[in-house]
Amino acid sequence: MYSIIVVPPPTPEGDTDRTRFRLAPGERLTFGRSAPDVDLAIAHDGVSRRAGEITAQGAFWILSNLSREQTYVVENPEGAGEHIKVGPGRIDAPIPFEFSRIVLPAAGDLLAIEVWAPRHDYLHPDPGADNAVGGTTAPAFSVDRTKRYFAVLAALCEPRLRGEPHAPLPTVDQVVDRLRPNWPAASRTSVQWNIDYLAVKLRLKPGPEEADQGPRLNGKKESLVSLALRFDLVREDDLVVLSAARSGRVSR
């Protein structure tokens, strides 16, 4: 039977051998400061006596925030900054992530409860069936993973795909250094040209052939990375392009 696995936050002593709780569908786990009134006791004065409740629901789980004042944040450590906010008093908020981290603000500390849900199921096309129904006539975003512009985009996304959702974006010089082992001719000019090209290709700014140029795009790198991570244009598996041999020129 599928189960939700809940890993308590580390103890002040740094104990890594923490008890794990397994919840079958329909089972609940309460957490808070008031032992033994809750299933998972968190010994911290900044945590409510009865802070919240986790309920297993098949392949996902729901979170109830029983505190009066604190907002809880549920992060997806594998989602490059993807998160859900559960406000005070919110009951039964559905959490869709396979791996989650509940972050509890506690008097200056941030306590993390890890929750592992069952692996989600996905529809796999049947080679013998008509799969046109679920397909699209044209892709939402047309990117070629063999081109250098994609390597530039991957290098920009890399810090946040490596488990640091709020990591600062690399500078153009840092992107150049990251790409140069497989692209010896990489330079500030060529990398910046590819960033500008991506902004046009992904429709973040109008192309040069358009009469109305529109306002200058501020935060261009941030906008590119935000779009790429939000729609999975770059995944962690794609970072292999940063170590693979590169060839060919960018074509429009």
PDB file of C-alpha atoms in Angstrom, residues 9 15 18-19 23 60 64 76 92 94 159-160 199 231 233:
ATOM      1  CA  PRO A   9      13.196  18.438  11.479  1.00  0.00           C
ATOM      2  CA  ASP A  15      20.677  14.125  15.491  1.00  0.00           C
ATOM      3  CA  ARG A  18      15.363  10.792  13.074  1.00  0.00           C
ATOM      4  CA  THR A  19      12.245   8.662  13.376  1.00  0.00           C
ATOM      5  CA  LEU A  23       1.007   7.196   6.682  1.00  0.00           C
ATOM      6  CA  PHE A  60      -0.675  13.144  -2.694  1.00  0.00           C
ATOM      7  CA  SER A  64      -3.729  21.882   7.581  1.00  0.00           C
ATOM      8  CA  ASN A  76       9.471  21.521  -3.860  1.00  0.00           C
ATOM      9  CA  ASP A  92      -6.777  20.647   3.904  1.00  0.00           C
ATOM     10  CA  PRO A  94      -3.581  19.800  -1.285  1.00  0.00           C
ATOM     11  CA  PRO A 159      22.297  27.161  -9.738  1.00  0.00           C
ATOM     12  CA  ARG A 160      18.545  26.929  -9.101  1.00  0.00           C
ATOM     13  CA  ALA A 199      14.549  36.783 -25.063  1.00  0.00           C
ATOM     14  CA  PHE A 231       7.420  25.537 -17.798  1.00  0.00           C
ATOM     15  CA  LEU A 233      12.038  24.137 -20.592  1.00  0.00           C
TER      16      LEU A 233
END
